[in-house]
mmCIF file of C-alpha atoms and ligand atoms in Angstrom:
data_model
loop_
_atom_site.group_PDB
_atom_site.id
_atom_site.type_symbol
_atom_site.label_atom_id
_atom_site.label_comp_id
_atom_site.label_asym_id
_atom_site.label_seq_id
_atom_site.Cartn_x
_atom_site.Cartn_y
_atom_site.Cartn_z
ATOM 1 C CA MET A 1 -6.786 18.167 -3.111
ATOM 2 C CA SER A 2 -7.837 19.661 -6.410
ATOM 3 C CA ASP A 3 -4.988 18.300 -8.539
ATOM 4 C CA CYS A 4 -4.959 14.789 -7.060
ATOM 5 C CA ILE A 5 -6.222 12.040 -9.366
ATOM 6 C CA PHE A 6 -7.230 9.797 -6.461
ATOM 7 C CA CYS A 7 -9.133 12.632 -4.755
ATOM 8 C CA SER A 8 -10.905 13.053 -8.081
ATOM 9 C CA ILE A 9 -11.807 9.338 -8.135
ATOM 10 C CA VAL A 10 -13.015 9.563 -4.506
ATOM 11 C CA ALA A 11 -15.166 12.561 -5.456
ATOM 12 C CA GLY A 12 -16.599 10.715 -8.461
ATOM 13 C CA SER A 13 -15.186 13.251 -10.923
ATOM 14 C CA THR A 14 -12.829 10.728 -12.543
ATOM 15 C CA ALA A 15 -14.161 7.339 -13.609
ATOM 16 C CA ALA A 16 -12.783 4.225 -11.962
ATOM 17 C CA ASP A 17 -13.849 0.614 -11.495
ATOM 18 C CA LEU A 18 -14.887 0.768 -7.841
ATOM 19 C CA VAL A 19 -14.844 -2.422 -5.815
ATOM 20 C CA TRP A 20 -15.448 -0.911 -2.361
ATOM 21 C CA SER A 21 -16.681 2.354 -0.898
ATOM 22 C CA ASP A 22 -17.424 3.382 2.669
ATOM 23 C CA HIS A 23 -17.307 6.633 4.627
ATOM 24 C CA GLN A 24 -13.522 6.440 5.107
ATOM 25 C CA THR A 25 -12.140 4.438 2.172
ATOM 26 C CA VAL A 26 -12.548 3.723 -1.517
ATOM 27 C CA ALA A 27 -11.029 0.832 -3.466
ATOM 28 C CA PHE A 28 -10.820 0.585 -7.237
ATOM 29 C CA LEU A 29 -8.994 -1.296 -9.961
ATOM 30 C CA ASP A 30 -5.524 -0.084 -10.838
ATOM 31 C CA ALA A 31 -5.770 1.159 -14.435
ATOM 32 C CA ARG A 32 -2.385 -0.447 -15.268
ATOM 33 C CA PRO A 33 -2.554 -3.653 -13.258
ATOM 34 C CA VAL A 34 0.369 -5.925 -12.446
ATOM 35 C CA PHE A 35 -2.249 -8.655 -12.881
ATOM 36 C CA LYS A 36 -5.924 -8.211 -13.747
ATOM 37 C CA GLY A 37 -7.850 -7.599 -10.538
ATOM 38 C CA HIS A 38 -5.055 -5.477 -8.987
ATOM 39 C CA VAL A 39 -6.842 -3.157 -6.540
ATOM 40 C CA LEU A 40 -5.848 0.139 -4.922
ATOM 41 C CA VAL A 41 -7.298 1.004 -1.501
ATOM 42 C CA VAL A 42 -7.248 4.704 -0.610
ATOM 43 C CA PRO A 43 -8.473 6.826 2.295
ATOM 44 C CA ARG A 44 -11.118 9.342 1.217
ATOM 45 C CA GLN A 45 -9.094 12.080 2.907
ATOM 46 C CA HIS A 46 -5.953 13.171 1.101
ATOM 47 C CA HIS A 47 -2.823 11.993 2.923
ATOM 48 C CA ALA A 48 0.349 11.547 0.915
ATOM 49 C CA THR A 49 2.136 8.627 2.575
ATOM 50 C CA LEU A 50 1.622 6.017 5.270
ATOM 51 C CA ALA A 51 3.579 8.203 7.684
ATOM 52 C CA ASP A 52 1.096 11.022 7.046
ATOM 53 C CA LEU A 53 -1.991 8.849 7.587
ATOM 54 C CA PRO A 54 -3.747 9.733 10.869
ATOM 55 C CA GLY A 55 -3.671 6.859 13.342
ATOM 56 C CA GLY A 56 -7.446 6.568 13.235
ATOM 57 C CA LEU A 57 -7.386 5.755 9.523
ATOM 58 C CA VAL A 58 -4.712 3.057 9.604
ATOM 59 C CA ALA A 59 -7.056 0.293 10.721
ATOM 60 C CA PRO A 60 -9.912 1.256 8.343
ATOM 61 C CA VAL A 61 -7.600 1.354 5.296
ATOM 62 C CA PHE A 62 -5.830 -1.902 6.097
ATOM 63 C CA ALA A 63 -9.078 -3.623 7.085
ATOM 64 C CA VAL A 64 -10.332 -2.989 3.543
ATOM 65 C CA ALA A 65 -7.037 -4.246 2.077
ATOM 66 C CA ARG A 66 -7.418 -7.384 4.205
ATOM 67 C CA ARG A 67 -11.026 -7.836 3.130
ATOM 68 C CA ILE A 68 -10.128 -7.513 -0.560
ATOM 69 C CA SER A 69 -7.144 -9.819 -0.199
ATOM 70 C CA ALA A 70 -9.463 -12.414 1.345
ATOM 71 C CA ALA A 71 -12.006 -11.993 -1.467
ATOM 72 C CA LEU A 72 -9.634 -12.218 -4.435
ATOM 73 C CA PRO A 73 -9.131 -16.022 -4.540
ATOM 74 C CA GLY A 74 -12.885 -16.641 -4.605
ATOM 75 C CA ALA A 75 -13.443 -13.814 -7.069
ATOM 76 C CA LEU A 76 -10.630 -14.485 -9.502
ATOM 77 C CA GLY A 77 -9.277 -17.970 -8.869
ATOM 78 C CA CYS A 78 -5.897 -16.659 -7.738
ATOM 79 C CA GLN A 79 -4.157 -18.304 -4.806
ATOM 80 C CA GLY A 80 -2.977 -15.314 -2.798
ATOM 81 C CA SER A 81 -2.020 -11.690 -3.015
ATOM 82 C CA PHE A 82 0.779 -9.193 -2.586
ATOM 83 C CA ILE A 83 0.106 -6.127 -0.412
ATOM 84 C CA GLY A 84 2.358 -3.115 -0.897
ATOM 85 C CA VAL A 85 2.634 0.618 -0.313
ATOM 86 C CA ASN A 86 5.139 2.885 -2.038
ATOM 87 C CA ASN A 87 6.030 5.858 0.139
ATOM 88 C CA THR A 88 7.558 8.787 -1.793
ATOM 89 C CA VAL A 89 10.142 6.658 -3.618
ATOM 90 C CA SER A 90 8.485 4.874 -6.569
ATOM 91 C CA GLN A 91 5.208 6.538 -5.527
ATOM 92 C CA SER A 92 3.682 8.027 -8.665
ATOM 93 C CA VAL A 93 0.458 9.264 -7.034
ATOM 94 C CA PRO A 94 1.044 11.165 -3.767
ATOM 95 C CA HIS A 95 -2.252 10.056 -2.174
ATOM 96 C CA LEU A 96 -1.665 7.004 0.014
ATOM 97 C CA HIS A 97 -2.765 3.804 -1.709
ATOM 98 C CA VAL A 98 -2.420 0.177 -0.721
ATOM 99 C CA HIS A 99 -1.803 -2.136 -3.663
ATOM 100 C CA VAL A 100 -3.601 -5.482 -3.422
ATOM 101 C CA VAL A 101 -2.227 -7.615 -6.251
ATOM 102 C CA PRO A 102 -3.637 -11.075 -6.987
ATOM 103 C CA ARG A 103 -0.935 -13.752 -7.005
ATOM 104 C CA THR A 104 -0.839 -17.299 -8.334
ATOM 105 C CA ARG A 105 2.122 -19.655 -8.104
ATOM 106 C CA GLY A 106 4.046 -19.551 -11.360
ATOM 107 C CA ASP A 107 2.569 -16.177 -12.344
ATOM 108 C CA GLY A 108 6.065 -15.044 -13.262
ATOM 109 C CA LEU A 109 6.153 -11.991 -10.994
ATOM 110 C CA ARG A 110 9.765 -11.294 -10.127
ATOM 111 C CA GLY A 111 9.739 -7.518 -9.940
ATOM 112 C CA PHE A 112 8.629 -7.344 -6.319
ATOM 113 C CA PHE A 113 11.545 -9.475 -5.208
ATOM 114 C CA TRP A 114 14.305 -6.944 -4.832
ATOM 115 C CA PRO A 115 17.965 -7.906 -4.858
ATOM 116 C CA ARG A 116 18.988 -9.003 -1.346
ATOM 117 C CA THR A 117 22.147 -8.137 0.510
ATOM 118 C CA ARG A 118 23.741 -9.497 3.688
ATOM 119 C CA TYR A 119 24.931 -7.866 6.886
ATOM 120 C CA ALA A 120 28.703 -8.016 7.150
ATOM 121 C CA SER A 121 28.471 -9.222 10.739
ATOM 122 C CA ALA A 122 26.166 -9.651 13.718
ATOM 123 C CA ALA A 123 27.560 -6.358 15.009
ATOM 124 C CA GLU A 124 26.458 -4.542 11.878
ATOM 125 C CA SER A 125 22.914 -5.935 12.034
ATOM 126 C CA ALA A 126 22.764 -5.097 15.765
ATOM 127 C CA ASP A 127 23.840 -1.535 14.929
ATOM 128 C CA TYR A 128 21.041 -1.158 12.353
ATOM 129 C CA ALA A 129 18.469 -2.602 14.760
ATOM 130 C CA GLY A 130 19.703 -0.297 17.519
ATOM 131 C CA ARG A 131 19.437 2.803 15.336
ATOM 132 C CA ILE A 132 15.859 1.916 14.362
ATOM 133 C CA ARG A 133 14.880 1.133 17.994
ATOM 134 C CA ALA A 134 16.350 4.464 19.108
ATOM 135 C CA ALA A 135 14.368 6.361 16.476
ATOM 136 C CA LEU A 136 11.189 4.515 17.529
ATOM 137 C CA ASP A 137 11.877 5.410 21.169
ATOM 138 C CA ARG A 138 12.332 9.077 20.219
ATOM 139 C CA ALA A 139 9.076 9.017 18.246
ATOM 140 C CA ALA A 140 7.129 7.176 20.953
ATOM 141 C CA ALA A 141 6.361 10.420 22.763
ATOM 142 C CA THR A 142 4.592 11.770 19.674
ATOM 143 C CA PRO A 143 3.224 8.861 17.573
ATOM 144 C CA PRO A 144 2.667 9.895 13.944
ATOM 145 C CA GLY A 145 -0.907 10.840 13.266
ATOM 146 C CA ASP A 146 -2.185 10.240 16.806
HETATM 147 P P1 LIG B 201 2.414 3.902 -7.222
HETATM 148 O O1 LIG B 201 3.387 3.865 -8.348
HETATM 149 O O2 LIG B 201 2.713 2.955 -6.107
HETATM 150 O O3 LIG B 201 2.215 5.315 -6.726
HETATM 151 O O4 LIG B 201 1.031 3.412 -7.803
HETATM 152 C C1 LIG B 201 0.130 4.268 -8.436
HETATM 153 C C2 LIG B 201 -0.792 3.407 -9.235
HETATM 154 O O5 LIG B 201 -1.897 4.181 -9.603
HETATM 155 C C3 LIG B 201 -0.185 2.856 -10.516
HETATM 156 O O6 LIG B 201 -0.145 1.432 -10.429
HETATM 157 C C4 LIG B 201 -1.108 3.362 -11.601
HETATM 158 O O7 LIG B 201 -1.356 2.385 -12.588
HETATM 159 C C5 LIG B 201 -2.363 3.706 -10.833
HETATM 160 N N1 LIG B 201 -3.182 4.758 -11.396
HETATM 161 C C6 LIG B 201 -2.797 5.996 -11.750
HETATM 162 N N2 LIG B 201 -3.851 6.696 -12.207
HETATM 163 C C7 LIG B 201 -4.929 5.890 -12.098
HETATM 164 C C8 LIG B 201 -6.312 6.018 -12.393
HETATM 165 N N3 LIG B 201 -6.817 7.172 -12.903
HETATM 166 N N4 LIG B 201 -7.129 4.982 -12.153
HETATM 167 C C9 LIG B 201 -6.652 3.829 -11.656
HETATM 168 N N5 LIG B 201 -5.355 3.633 -11.352
HETATM 169 C C10 LIG B 201 -4.502 4.648 -11.577
#
């Protein structure tokens, strides 16, 4: 897409600190990292959200996220990582990207730990689970992206 900054990075028209490139994916440093070494993994093809990503690209994109997450401790001395995807809400670039954020105990990151609530009862949680299962059953006939 011509006005997409991540398509521009994929095309090589916008500079980025690349850490991975293959025929389906590119990964580069987030320009405003949560912690230094924060990586974004993107499909080369423009797809806005995870729901839009064709089924055949899910494994390639997440395999690269997994590979980077495995490499970060050796590369940076961190202990682990946080993997996240914003879909539409809080998504500032509408080209799917998987955040791989290096984590170290005591690093002070609190922002990813959202306020938690509780279900009022077992019946309420069962109702939520049932509604999600029903939607998955309806979608099963036409899996997204397959
Ligand atoms: P999100 O808010 O989940 O959509 O994340 C988008 C991320 O893209 C943000 O963390 C930005 O810092 C990052 N970002 C935006 N433009 C660029 C760019 N040109 N190069 C690298 N990272 C970028």
